[in-house]
mmCIF file of C-alpha atoms and ligand atoms in Angstrom:
data_model
loop_
_atom_site.group_PDB
_atom_site.id
_atom_site.type_symbol
_atom_site.label_atom_id
_atom_site.label_comp_id
_atom_site.label_asym_id
_atom_site.label_seq_id
_atom_site.Cartn_x
_atom_site.Cartn_y
_atom_site.Cartn_z
ATOM 1 C CA MET A 25 0.000 0.000 0.000
ATOM 2 C CA THR A 26 1.246 3.439 -0.820
ATOM 3 C CA THR A 27 1.195 6.217 1.700
ATOM 4 C CA GLU A 28 -1.160 8.461 -0.181
ATOM 5 C CA LYS A 29 -1.237 11.273 2.329
ATOM 6 C CA GLN A 30 2.493 11.614 2.433
ATOM 7 C CA THR A 31 3.767 14.815 0.916
ATOM 8 C CA PHE A 32 7.140 15.402 -0.612
ATOM 9 C CA ALA A 33 9.506 18.308 -1.026
ATOM 10 C CA VAL A 34 12.199 18.920 -3.591
ATOM 11 C CA GLY A 35 15.275 16.996 -2.559
ATOM 12 C CA ASP A 36 13.404 14.085 -1.007
ATOM 13 C CA ARG A 37 14.063 10.544 -2.105
ATOM 14 C CA VAL A 38 11.683 8.317 -3.987
ATOM 15 C CA GLU A 39 12.198 4.920 -5.538
ATOM 16 C CA GLN A 40 11.763 4.666 -9.251
ATOM 17 C CA MET A 41 12.947 2.572 -12.125
ATOM 18 C CA CYS A 42 15.531 4.468 -14.155
ATOM 19 C CA VAL A 43 15.217 3.577 -17.813
ATOM 20 C CA THR A 44 18.637 4.965 -18.612
ATOM 21 C CA CYS A 45 20.439 3.086 -15.857
ATOM 22 C CA GLY A 46 18.238 0.044 -16.311
ATOM 23 C CA GLU A 47 17.638 -0.470 -12.623
ATOM 24 C CA GLU A 48 15.440 0.707 -9.822
ATOM 25 C CA ARG A 49 17.105 3.186 -7.540
ATOM 26 C CA GLY A 50 16.466 6.157 -5.314
ATOM 27 C CA HIS A 51 15.678 9.279 -7.281
ATOM 28 C CA ILE A 52 15.738 12.871 -6.137
ATOM 29 C CA VAL A 53 12.452 14.747 -6.210
ATOM 30 C CA ALA A 54 12.917 17.547 -8.723
ATOM 31 C CA SER A 55 9.498 19.168 -8.629
ATOM 32 C CA VAL A 56 6.280 18.840 -6.660
ATOM 33 C CA THR A 57 2.799 20.257 -6.874
ATOM 34 C CA LYS A 58 1.434 22.647 -4.283
ATOM 35 C CA LYS A 59 -0.139 19.671 -2.612
ATOM 36 C CA GLY A 60 3.165 17.925 -2.236
ATOM 37 C CA ARG A 61 2.711 15.381 -4.983
ATOM 38 C CA VAL A 62 5.814 14.443 -6.877
ATOM 39 C CA THR A 63 5.691 15.376 -10.548
ATOM 40 C CA ARG A 64 9.275 14.984 -11.699
ATOM 41 C CA VAL A 65 12.281 13.164 -10.365
ATOM 42 C CA SER A 66 15.907 13.078 -11.386
ATOM 43 C CA CYS A 67 18.289 10.154 -11.313
ATOM 44 C CA PRO A 68 21.365 11.007 -9.212
ATOM 45 C CA ILE A 69 23.566 8.674 -11.213
ATOM 46 C CA CYS A 70 22.821 9.458 -14.849
ATOM 47 C CA GLY A 71 21.127 12.798 -14.261
ATOM 48 C CA SER A 72 18.080 12.070 -16.371
ATOM 49 C CA ARG A 73 14.967 13.944 -15.308
ATOM 50 C CA VAL A 74 11.745 12.045 -15.835
ATOM 51 C CA PRO A 75 8.080 12.227 -14.809
ATOM 52 C CA TYR A 76 7.397 10.443 -11.555
ATOM 53 C CA LYS A 77 5.423 7.257 -11.976
ATOM 54 C CA SER A 78 3.508 6.810 -8.788
ATOM 55 C CA GLY A 79 3.148 3.222 -7.755
ATOM 56 C CA ALA A 80 5.532 1.924 -10.384
ATOM 57 C CA GLY A 81 8.215 -0.487 -9.425
ATOM 58 C CA ALA A 82 8.508 -2.893 -6.557
ATOM 59 C CA ALA A 83 7.189 -1.671 -3.246
ATOM 60 C CA GLY A 84 9.247 -1.974 -0.134
ATOM 61 C CA THR A 85 12.641 -2.068 -1.739
ATOM 62 C CA ARG A 86 15.224 -2.278 0.971
ATOM 63 C CA ALA A 87 18.903 -1.537 0.762
ATOM 64 C CA SER A 88 19.767 -3.999 3.496
ATOM 65 C CA SER A 89 21.371 -6.356 1.021
ATOM 66 C CA LYS A 90 24.207 -3.951 0.380
ATOM 67 C CA ALA A 91 24.799 -2.094 3.599
ATOM 68 C CA GLY A 92 28.028 -0.207 3.274
ATOM 69 C CA ALA A 93 30.932 0.292 5.595
ATOM 70 C CA PRO A 94 30.494 2.819 8.410
ATOM 71 C CA TYR A 95 30.768 6.430 7.267
ATOM 72 C CA ASP A 96 34.196 7.893 7.873
ATOM 73 C CA GLN A 97 35.099 11.502 7.107
ATOM 74 C CA THR A 98 38.663 10.580 6.262
ATOM 75 C CA THR A 99 37.623 8.063 3.647
ATOM 76 C CA THR A 100 37.672 9.202 0.048
ATOM 77 C CA TYR A 101 34.418 8.079 -1.504
ATOM 78 C CA ARG A 102 33.513 7.446 -5.070
ATOM 79 C CA ARG A 103 30.220 7.817 -6.822
ATOM 80 C CA GLY A 104 28.047 4.767 -6.328
ATOM 81 C CA GLN A 105 29.673 3.700 -3.082
ATOM 82 C CA THR A 106 27.418 2.733 -0.217
ATOM 83 C CA LEU A 107 28.021 3.805 3.345
ATOM 84 C CA MET A 108 26.392 3.439 6.730
ATOM 85 C CA HIS A 109 25.847 6.707 8.582
ATOM 86 C CA PRO A 110 25.324 6.473 12.369
ATOM 87 C CA THR A 111 22.363 8.864 12.217
ATOM 88 C CA PHE A 112 20.934 8.661 8.722
ATOM 89 C CA GLY A 113 21.480 4.998 7.956
ATOM 90 C CA VAL A 114 22.486 3.515 4.653
ATOM 91 C CA GLY A 115 23.304 5.976 1.921
ATOM 92 C CA GLU A 116 24.649 5.894 -1.595
ATOM 93 C CA VAL A 117 27.196 8.403 -2.851
ATOM 94 C CA THR A 118 25.596 10.095 -5.837
ATOM 95 C CA ALA A 119 28.050 12.872 -6.613
ATOM 96 C CA ILE A 120 31.427 14.293 -5.695
ATOM 97 C CA ILE A 121 30.715 17.985 -5.203
ATOM 98 C CA GLU A 122 34.154 19.185 -4.212
ATOM 99 C CA PRO A 123 37.351 17.357 -3.256
ATOM 100 C CA ARG A 124 36.038 17.311 0.307
ATOM 101 C CA LYS A 125 32.273 17.166 -0.183
ATOM 102 C CA ILE A 126 29.929 14.483 -1.404
ATOM 103 C CA ASP A 127 26.199 14.186 -1.937
ATOM 104 C CA VAL A 128 24.783 11.073 -0.363
ATOM 105 C CA LEU A 129 21.301 9.764 -0.989
ATOM 106 C CA PHE A 130 19.816 8.329 2.177
ATOM 107 C CA ALA A 131 16.516 6.552 2.641
ATOM 108 C CA ASP A 132 14.624 9.796 3.098
ATOM 109 C CA ARG A 133 16.569 12.489 1.313
ATOM 110 C CA MET A 134 19.863 13.768 -0.039
ATOM 111 C CA ARG A 135 22.473 15.063 2.338
ATOM 112 C CA ARG A 136 25.872 16.667 1.840
ATOM 113 C CA LEU A 137 28.708 15.119 3.792
ATOM 114 C CA VAL A 138 32.408 15.687 4.247
ATOM 115 C CA HIS A 139 34.822 13.143 2.908
ATOM 116 C CA SER A 140 38.513 12.823 2.335
ATOM 117 C CA ALA A 141 39.177 14.869 5.469
ATOM 118 C CA GLN A 142 42.700 14.997 6.785
ATOM 119 C CA PRO A 143 43.204 12.516 9.604
ATOM 120 C CA ARG A 144 44.605 14.074 12.755
HETATM 121 ZN ZN1 ZN B 185 19.722 6.746 -14.099
#
């Protein structure tokens, strides 16, 4: 069952099949209606922006099968790597923003984290 009353904001995460990537993955909400319904989403990996297909794809997809190593600021991450954040849970690195900053897609939304920090 879908949570019909749930509303979304730009930057939230939704699961959708990406035709370009050929697999179902978390997408970033790119635009919503005034009522909070998702209209367009973008794939963080290939960057394609597509209409959101509500209810499409397998429900209840869980990332538990590929839980990553614990998040560590001093680690240098690559796009597509999975990590386990103590607060936010499992996330997937979707982009390297700067040498020291990465965008990570968690179960609920995208967050910007530090990486490749100098160890003390
Ligand atoms: Zn894609």
